[in-house]
Amino acid sequence: MAVSLNQDQLKRTIGLPGALGVTINQVIGGGIVSLTRVAIGITGGGTPWAYIIAVITIILVSIPYASMASALPTVGGTYTWPARVVHPRLGFLNMWLALMQQCALSLYGLSAGIYLNSLADFFDPVVVAVVIVSVFYVANLMGAAFSSRVGVWLMVLMLLGFSVFIIAGFGHIEWNAYPEPLPHGFTQLLSAAALLTFATMGSFGVAELGREMKNPARDIPLAMIGGTLIVGLLYVLISIPAVGVLPIAEVSGQPLSVVAAEIMPHGWWVFFILGGAMVAIVSTLNAQLLWGSKGLVAATDDGWLPAAFGRVNARFGTPHWILTALFVLGIAPALAGLDISVIGTAASALVQVMLIAILLVSLRMRYVMPEVQARAPFTIPAWLHWTLAVIGTAVNLYQIALLTADFTPVVWIALAVWLAVGVLITVLRYPAVARILAARAAAAGAESAGRTADQTAEAGAAPPSPRHTSPHQAPPR
């Protein structure tokens, strides 16, 4: 009576190191390279403090997320949690919002192309973007274990690249002339911290891999919170020499490569660009391909999309058709020549909405699935859960306001069309989804009843009493 699902073919191959690699690679991206210069222009010498505030904020809002992931580790939590705890329609719409983020694959590829172009004019950013997305698409086709191992090696190379910057930078800091931390007041420091939360969030991606992790209930909270702490420490250490080596006027609005050129020989500068900044970008791309397909796998199993679309390769345990669709979605903006800032801000705004939905779902799960919550290795008391959910919702709403402030009418129309398509799918497909879920529930109920009947029969069938005979009596014929 068991129902076979595509997600049942996924393989549990990711341990804690791989989960940490996914988190660190997803969090460290173009943000540290592109947003640090903006934060310096806002708050000057307060940039390290702004990073500290941003990391603390992200960890606080990640705790309810990590608690729910520990209680209910699953495939594609962005879909499965809302679908199971609230309603399948909410699950699909939430996953649909998160799916828009896959367009940011072009953002990462183009950013990498821009860095290579700064080293040599030979590199065309669009060509580089297509090649890099293609390489990591193939890597992810070969399985979660292979992709996560690639991510671990990228993480090591990236940490080495940034470590070179930190060590060289600290040796050139003029501590006696270090810029003041609040040149424009405390409010500007908080504004810079709000901006830098873009560079520190991303740990939620690892929670999508619950079905492919060896010990998800323990490892997801450790990877989410521990990985964000590691990245936060790295960011603070990078930002200290970023504002302390050259005058603020010379680094405000400038990439980290300007400071790197001041403190490193040319060979080490090239290593920082390739091993630090560029690897940070492409490792995020790899991590996003790894976890980004899982919500679609779960939604396909429930009938929102054709079953064949979510089929998982028996050899590698990967959803090859879904990964191919994400690959096309990822390279299309680059080939169309869209501005990478438009891609990034539009995708990020929808992700903020998705995160708010997950925070609210985590609160509801406390009351509709108390037994599941009680069994989780990582739990938090109700008062703390409510407090952190309110803080997280407020932070995400503020981020949405920042992101949408400069949206053009074209961007608003594109987002409206995307949402309209998602709503149309929920209207047209929900009757079929409801039938599939009802049939699955009936099958599960029948299987459970069968097990109960078997156990009852075994308990009620007493063994026959042996006939005792006297040792002087002959046994009966």
PDB file of N, CA, C and O in Angstrom, residues 207-240:
ATOM      1  N   ALA A 207      18.193  23.881   4.884  1.00  0.00           N
ATOM      2  CA  ALA A 207      17.005  23.200   5.406  1.00  0.00           C
ATOM      3  C   ALA A 207      16.201  22.519   4.309  1.00  0.00           C
ATOM      4  O   ALA A 207      15.357  21.667   4.603  1.00  0.00           O
ATOM      5  N   GLU A 208      16.452  22.856   3.050  1.00  0.00           N
ATOM      6  CA  GLU A 208      15.764  22.201   1.941  1.00  0.00           C
ATOM      7  C   GLU A 208      16.261  20.775   1.708  1.00  0.00           C
ATOM      8  O   GLU A 208      15.644  20.007   0.992  1.00  0.00           O
ATOM      9  N   LEU A 209      17.399  20.432   2.313  1.00  0.00           N
ATOM     10  CA  LEU A 209      18.069  19.166   2.018  1.00  0.00           C
ATOM     11  C   LEU A 209      17.819  18.104   3.074  1.00  0.00           C
ATOM     12  O   LEU A 209      18.603  17.163   3.206  1.00  0.00           O
ATOM     13  N   GLY A 210      16.735  18.222   3.841  1.00  0.00           N
ATOM     14  CA  GLY A 210      16.487  17.304   4.942  1.00  0.00           C
ATOM     15  C   GLY A 210      16.457  15.848   4.532  1.00  0.00           C
ATOM     16  O   GLY A 210      16.900  14.973   5.293  1.00  0.00           O
ATOM     17  N   ARG A 211      15.996  15.545   3.323  1.00  0.00           N
ATOM     18  CA  ARG A 211      15.892  14.152   2.875  1.00  0.00           C
ATOM     19  C   ARG A 211      17.236  13.604   2.400  1.00  0.00           C
ATOM     20  O   ARG A 211      17.381  12.395   2.224  1.00  0.00           O
ATOM     21  N   GLU A 212      18.216  14.484   2.177  1.00  0.00           N
ATOM     22  CA  GLU A 212      19.519  14.035   1.678  1.00  0.00           C
ATOM     23  C   GLU A 212      20.621  14.134   2.730  1.00  0.00           C
ATOM     24  O   GLU A 212      21.793  13.928   2.414  1.00  0.00           O
ATOM     25  N   MET A 213      20.240  14.436   3.967  1.00  0.00           N
ATOM     26  CA  MET A 213      21.210  14.540   5.042  1.00  0.00           C
ATOM     27  C   MET A 213      21.144  13.302   5.927  1.00  0.00           C
ATOM     28  O   MET A 213      20.079  12.724   6.138  1.00  0.00           O
ATOM     29  N   LYS A 214      22.299  12.907   6.444  1.00  0.00           N
ATOM     30  CA  LYS A 214      22.366  11.696   7.261  1.00  0.00           C
ATOM     31  C   LYS A 214      21.691  11.879   8.613  1.00  0.00           C
ATOM     32  O   LYS A 214      21.062  10.960   9.132  1.00  0.00           O
ATOM     33  N   ASN A 215      21.828  13.061   9.206  1.00  0.00           N
ATOM     34  CA  ASN A 215      21.220  13.339  10.508  1.00  0.00           C
ATOM     35  C   ASN A 215      20.637  14.751  10.484  1.00  0.00           C
ATOM     36  O   ASN A 215      21.154  15.666  11.130  1.00  0.00           O
ATOM     37  N   PRO A 216      19.553  14.950   9.722  1.00  0.00           N
ATOM     38  CA  PRO A 216      19.068  16.318   9.484  1.00  0.00           C
ATOM     39  C   PRO A 216      18.577  17.031  10.731  1.00  0.00           C
ATOM     40  O   PRO A 216      18.776  18.242  10.862  1.00  0.00           O
ATOM     41  N   ALA A 217      17.912  16.314  11.652  1.00  0.00           N
ATOM     42  CA  ALA A 217      17.348  16.982  12.827  1.00  0.00           C
ATOM     43  C   ALA A 217      18.431  17.638  13.668  1.00  0.00           C
ATOM     44  O   ALA A 217      18.205  18.679  14.284  1.00  0.00           O
ATOM     45  N   ARG A 218      19.618  17.039  13.697  1.00  0.00           N
ATOM     46  CA  ARG A 218      20.735  17.637  14.442  1.00  0.00           C
ATOM     47  C   ARG A 218      21.546  18.601  13.589  1.00  0.00           C
ATOM     48  O   ARG A 218      21.930  19.696  14.036  1.00  0.00           O
ATOM     49  N   ASP A 219      21.822  18.202  12.324  1.00  0.00           N
ATOM     50  CA  ASP A 219      22.788  18.944  11.521  1.00  0.00           C
ATOM     51  C   ASP A 219      22.240  20.238  10.930  1.00  0.00           C
ATOM     52  O   ASP A 219      22.999  21.184  10.705  1.00  0.00           O
ATOM     53  N   ILE A 220      20.923  20.298  10.655  1.00  0.00           N
ATOM     54  CA  ILE A 220      20.383  21.527  10.060  1.00  0.00           C
ATOM     55  C   ILE A 220      20.535  22.721  11.000  1.00  0.00           C
ATOM     56  O   ILE A 220      21.046  23.772  10.595  1.00  0.00           O
ATOM     57  N   PRO A 221      20.125  22.631  12.290  1.00  0.00           N
ATOM     58  CA  PRO A 221      20.353  23.780  13.181  1.00  0.00           C
ATOM     59  C   PRO A 221      21.836  24.128  13.340  1.00  0.00           C
ATOM     60  O   PRO A 221      22.207  25.308  13.366  1.00  0.00           O
ATOM     61  N   LEU A 222      22.696  23.089  13.454  1.00  0.00           N
ATOM     62  CA  LEU A 222      24.133  23.353  13.590  1.00  0.00           C
ATOM     63  C   LEU A 222      24.675  24.065  12.355  1.00  0.00           C
ATOM     64  O   LEU A 222      25.471  25.008  12.470  1.00  0.00           O
ATOM     65  N   ALA A 223      24.244  23.617  11.173  1.00  0.00           N
ATOM     66  CA  ALA A 223      24.737  24.229   9.938  1.00  0.00           C
ATOM     67  C   ALA A 223      24.208  25.647   9.770  1.00  0.00           C
ATOM     68  O   ALA A 223      24.948  26.552   9.361  1.00  0.00           O
ATOM     69  N   MET A 224      22.933  25.862  10.082  1.00  0.00           N
ATOM     70  CA  MET A 224      22.347  27.188   9.908  1.00  0.00           C
ATOM     71  C   MET A 224      22.987  28.208  10.839  1.00  0.00           C
ATOM     72  O   MET A 224      23.452  29.270  10.408  1.00  0.00           O
ATOM     73  N   ILE A 225      23.018  27.898  12.118  1.00  0.00           N
ATOM     74  CA  ILE A 225      23.507  28.860  13.102  1.00  0.00           C
ATOM     75  C   ILE A 225      25.034  28.899  13.121  1.00  0.00           C
ATOM     76  O   ILE A 225      25.646  29.975  13.106  1.00  0.00           O
ATOM     77  N   GLY A 226      25.665  27.709  13.119  1.00  0.00           N
ATOM     78  CA  GLY A 226      27.122  27.668  13.128  1.00  0.00           C
ATOM     79  C   GLY A 226      27.722  28.252  11.869  1.00  0.00           C
ATOM     80  O   GLY A 226      28.717  28.996  11.923  1.00  0.00           O
ATOM     81  N   GLY A 227      27.146  27.937  10.711  1.00  0.00           N
ATOM     82  CA  GLY A 227      27.659  28.478   9.458  1.00  0.00           C
ATOM     83  C   GLY A 227      27.546  29.988   9.387  1.00  0.00           C
ATOM     84  O   GLY A 227      28.464  30.676   8.918  1.00  0.00           O
ATOM     85  N   THR A 228      26.428  30.531   9.873  1.00  0.00           N
ATOM     86  CA  THR A 228      26.260  31.990   9.875  1.00  0.00           C
ATOM     87  C   THR A 228      27.260  32.658  10.811  1.00  0.00           C
ATOM     88  O   THR A 228      27.799  33.730  10.506  1.00  0.00           O
ATOM     89  N   LEU A 229      27.542  32.037  11.960  1.00  0.00           N
ATOM     90  CA  LEU A 229      28.549  32.576  12.882  1.00  0.00           C
ATOM     91  C   LEU A 229      29.931  32.604  12.231  1.00  0.00           C
ATOM     92  O   LEU A 229      30.674  33.594  12.366  1.00  0.00           O
ATOM     93  N   ILE A 230      30.293  31.516  11.549  1.00  0.00           N
ATOM     94  CA  ILE A 230      31.604  31.463  10.893  1.00  0.00           C
ATOM     95  C   ILE A 230      31.718  32.556   9.840  1.00  0.00           C
ATOM     96  O   ILE A 230      32.720  33.292   9.776  1.00  0.00           O
ATOM     97  N   VAL A 231      30.681  32.701   9.023  1.00  0.00           N
ATOM     98  CA  VAL A 231      30.702  33.723   7.979  1.00  0.00           C
ATOM     99  C   VAL A 231      30.716  35.119   8.599  1.00  0.00           C
ATOM    100  O   VAL A 231      31.426  36.019   8.127  1.00  0.00           O
ATOM    101  N   GLY A 232      29.945  35.306   9.677  1.00  0.00           N
ATOM    102  CA  GLY A 232      29.910  36.609  10.324  1.00  0.00           C
ATOM    103  C   GLY A 232      31.275  37.023  10.844  1.00  0.00           C
ATOM    104  O   GLY A 232      31.696  38.188  10.691  1.00  0.00           O
ATOM    105  N   LEU A 233      31.991  36.085  11.465  1.00  0.00           N
ATOM    106  CA  LEU A 233      33.342  36.389  11.949  1.00  0.00           C
ATOM    107  C   LEU A 233      34.256  36.753  10.789  1.00  0.00           C
ATOM    108  O   LEU A 233      35.037  37.714  10.867  1.00  0.00           O
ATOM    109  N   LEU A 234      34.144  36.015   9.696  1.00  0.00           N
ATOM    110  CA  LEU A 234      34.958  36.312   8.516  1.00  0.00           C
ATOM    111  C   LEU A 234      34.648  37.705   7.979  1.00  0.00           C
ATOM    112  O   LEU A 234      35.566  38.483   7.655  1.00  0.00           O
ATOM    113  N   TYR A 235      33.371  38.057   7.904  1.00  0.00           N
ATOM    114  CA  TYR A 235      32.981  39.374   7.398  1.00  0.00           C
ATOM    115  C   TYR A 235      33.551  40.500   8.257  1.00  0.00           C
ATOM    116  O   TYR A 235      34.029  41.511   7.737  1.00  0.00           O
ATOM    117  N   VAL A 236      33.468  40.338   9.567  1.00  0.00           N
ATOM    118  CA  VAL A 236      33.987  41.382  10.460  1.00  0.00           C
ATOM    119  C   VAL A 236      35.487  41.544  10.260  1.00  0.00           C
ATOM    120  O   VAL A 236      36.009  42.669  10.170  1.00  0.00           O
ATOM    121  N   LEU A 237      36.209  40.414  10.173  1.00  0.00           N
ATOM    122  CA  LEU A 237      37.659  40.474   9.989  1.00  0.00           C
ATOM    123  C   LEU A 237      38.030  41.094   8.646  1.00  0.00           C
ATOM    124  O   LEU A 237      39.049  41.797   8.537  1.00  0.00           O
ATOM    125  N   ILE A 238      37.228  40.865   7.611  1.00  0.00           N
ATOM    126  CA  ILE A 238      37.491  41.484   6.308  1.00  0.00           C
ATOM    127  C   ILE A 238      37.225  42.977   6.350  1.00  0.00           C
ATOM    128  O   ILE A 238      37.981  43.792   5.795  1.00  0.00           O
ATOM    129  N   SER A 239      36.156  43.377   7.027  1.00  0.00           N
ATOM    130  CA  SER A 239      35.757  44.791   7.022  1.00  0.00           C
ATOM    131  C   SER A 239      36.703  45.675   7.821  1.00  0.00           C
ATOM    132  O   SER A 239      36.794  46.878   7.546  1.00  0.00           O
ATOM    133  N   ILE A 240      37.408  45.104   8.798  1.00  0.00           N
ATOM    134  CA  ILE A 240      38.320  45.932   9.607  1.00  0.00           C
ATOM    135  C   ILE A 240      39.432  46.533   8.757  1.00  0.00           C
ATOM    136  O   ILE A 240      39.634  47.758   8.757  1.00  0.00           O
TER     137      ILE A 240
END
